Amino acid sequence: MRFKTKRDPLFVWLWLLMLFFANLVLLWPLLLDPQALTRTEIVGIIVPDALVTLLLTWLALDISYVIREDLLVVKGGMFRSKIRYEDITRITRQPNIWLGYRLLFSRDAIEIHYRNGVLGSVAISPVDQERFIQELIRRNPSIEFSDQP
């Protein structure tokens, strides 16, 4: 069962702004004086810029949360977290979305606390949060849920 991420317009605009500035910084030498650069230098500017743009776009567009038979897979671009249901200890609403391990594009987030993780929790923002939480609790009834962080 796959859950898509909720996307706030604010986050989309911030992401696009970051992409714009990343491209501006990487392409700056090309924008200043393209005639002063050799073909090799131009390729050396454009290729890293294209790779950074593709990587950031992949990270932003490929966010999903997959409930499998035995574990939850949280994925965003090249990042994957596999969390066994029995390792999940609690789920909380998370108003502080700016710090820590976050694979989300919305302020309406939940934080999944789990054992055996490097950071111990991940904040996510599935579109259908209530159904997502119910599904996790169905698979592990000992999960605590709280509206308070």
Coordinates of C-alpha atoms in Angstrom, one line a residue:
M1 CA 0.0 0.0 0.0
R2 CA 1.6 3.3 -1.2
F3 CA 0.9 6.7 0.3
K4 CA 1.9 9.8 -1.5
T5 CA 3.3 12.9 0.3
K6 CA 1.1 15.9 0.9
R7 CA 2.6 19.0 -0.8
D8 CA 2.1 22.6 0.6
P9 CA 2.5 25.4 -1.9
L10 CA 5.0 27.1 0.4
F11 CA 7.3 24.0 0.3
V12 CA 7.0 23.8 -3.5
W13 CA 7.9 27.4 -3.8
L14 CA 10.8 27.1 -1.4
W15 CA 12.1 24.1 -3.3
L16 CA 11.8 25.8 -6.7
L17 CA 13.6 28.9 -5.2
M18 CA 16.4 26.6 -3.9
L19 CA 16.7 25.0 -7.4
F20 CA 16.8 28.4 -9.0
F21 CA 19.7 29.6 -6.7
A22 CA 21.6 26.3 -7.0
N23 CA 21.4 26.7 -10.8
L24 CA 22.4 30.4 -10.6
V25 CA 25.4 29.6 -8.5
L26 CA 26.6 26.7 -10.7
L27 CA 25.9 28.6 -14.0
W28 CA 27.3 31.9 -12.9
P29 CA 30.6 31.7 -14.8
L30 CA 28.7 30.8 -18.0
L31 CA 26.3 33.7 -17.4
L32 CA 29.1 36.2 -16.9
D33 CA 31.1 35.7 -20.1
P34 CA 30.4 32.6 -22.2
Q35 CA 32.8 33.6 -24.9
A36 CA 35.7 33.5 -22.5
L37 CA 35.1 29.8 -21.8
T38 CA 36.3 26.8 -23.8
R39 CA 33.9 24.0 -24.8
T40 CA 35.4 21.8 -22.1
E41 CA 34.8 24.5 -19.4
I42 CA 31.2 25.0 -20.6
V43 CA 30.6 21.2 -20.4
G44 CA 32.3 21.2 -17.0
I45 CA 29.8 23.8 -15.8
I46 CA 26.6 22.4 -17.5
V47 CA 27.1 18.7 -16.6
P48 CA 27.4 19.3 -12.8
D49 CA 24.5 21.8 -12.9
A50 CA 22.3 19.2 -14.7
L51 CA 23.3 16.5 -12.3
V52 CA 22.5 18.7 -9.2
T53 CA 19.2 19.7 -10.8
L54 CA 18.2 16.1 -11.6
L55 CA 19.2 15.0 -8.1
L56 CA 17.2 17.7 -6.3
T57 CA 14.2 17.1 -8.6
W58 CA 14.4 13.3 -8.0
L59 CA 14.5 13.9 -4.2
A60 CA 11.5 16.3 -4.4
L61 CA 9.3 14.3 -6.7
D62 CA 9.9 10.8 -5.5
I63 CA 8.7 11.0 -1.9
S64 CA 6.4 8.1 -0.8
Y65 CA 5.6 5.9 2.1
V66 CA 5.0 2.3 1.4
I67 CA 3.4 -0.1 3.9
R68 CA 4.6 -3.6 3.1
E69 CA 3.7 -6.8 4.7
D70 CA 6.5 -6.7 7.2
L71 CA 7.8 -3.2 7.2
L72 CA 7.3 0.5 6.4
V73 CA 9.5 1.9 3.6
V74 CA 10.0 5.7 3.7
K75 CA 11.6 6.9 0.5
G76 CA 12.6 10.1 -1.0
G77 CA 14.8 10.1 -4.0
M78 CA 17.9 8.0 -3.2
F79 CA 17.1 7.9 0.5
R80 CA 15.3 4.9 1.9
S81 CA 14.4 4.0 5.5
K82 CA 13.1 0.5 6.2
I83 CA 11.3 0.4 9.6
R84 CA 9.9 -2.8 11.0
Y85 CA 6.5 -2.4 12.6
E86 CA 7.6 -3.9 15.8
D87 CA 10.3 -1.3 16.1
I88 CA 7.8 1.6 15.9
T89 CA 7.1 2.9 19.5
R90 CA 4.9 5.9 18.9
I91 CA 3.5 8.3 16.4
T92 CA 3.1 12.0 17.2
R93 CA 1.9 15.1 15.4
Q94 CA 5.0 17.2 14.5
P95 CA 4.8 20.9 14.2
N96 CA 8.6 21.4 14.1
I97 CA 9.3 20.3 10.5
W98 CA 12.6 22.2 10.0
L99 CA 15.0 20.0 12.1
G100 CA 16.1 16.4 11.9
Y101 CA 15.3 13.6 9.4
R102 CA 12.4 14.9 7.2
L103 CA 11.0 13.4 4.0
L104 CA 8.1 15.7 3.5
F105 CA 6.7 18.7 1.7
S106 CA 4.0 19.8 4.1
R107 CA 3.6 21.4 7.5
D108 CA 0.9 18.8 8.4
A109 CA 3.4 16.2 9.5
I110 CA 3.6 13.2 11.8
E111 CA 6.7 11.9 13.4
I112 CA 7.3 8.1 13.6
H113 CA 9.5 7.2 16.6
Y114 CA 11.3 3.8 16.3
R115 CA 14.0 1.7 17.8
N116 CA 17.2 0.7 15.9
G117 CA 17.2 3.9 13.8
V118 CA 20.2 6.2 13.4
L119 CA 18.1 9.2 14.4
G120 CA 15.3 7.4 16.1
S121 CA 12.5 9.1 14.2
V122 CA 11.4 10.4 10.9
A123 CA 8.8 13.1 10.1
I124 CA 6.5 12.4 7.1
S125 CA 3.4 13.9 5.6
P126 CA 1.1 11.3 3.9
V127 CA -1.9 12.7 2.1
D128 CA -4.3 10.4 4.0
Q129 CA -2.7 10.7 7.5
E130 CA -5.5 9.1 9.4
R131 CA -5.7 6.0 7.2
F132 CA -1.9 5.8 7.3
I133 CA -1.8 5.9 11.1
Q134 CA -4.6 3.4 11.4
E135 CA -2.8 1.0 9.1
L136 CA 0.4 1.2 11.2
I137 CA -1.5 0.7 14.4
R138 CA -3.4 -2.3 12.9
R139 CA 0.0 -3.9 12.1
N140 CA 1.4 -3.1 15.6
P141 CA -1.3 -2.4 18.2
S142 CA 1.4 -1.4 20.8
I143 CA 2.1 1.8 18.9
E144 CA 1.2 4.9 21.0
F145 CA -0.4 7.8 19.2
S146 CA -0.5 11.3 20.5
D147 CA -1.6 14.6 19.0
Q148 CA 1.1 16.3 21.2
P149 CA 4.8 16.2 20.0

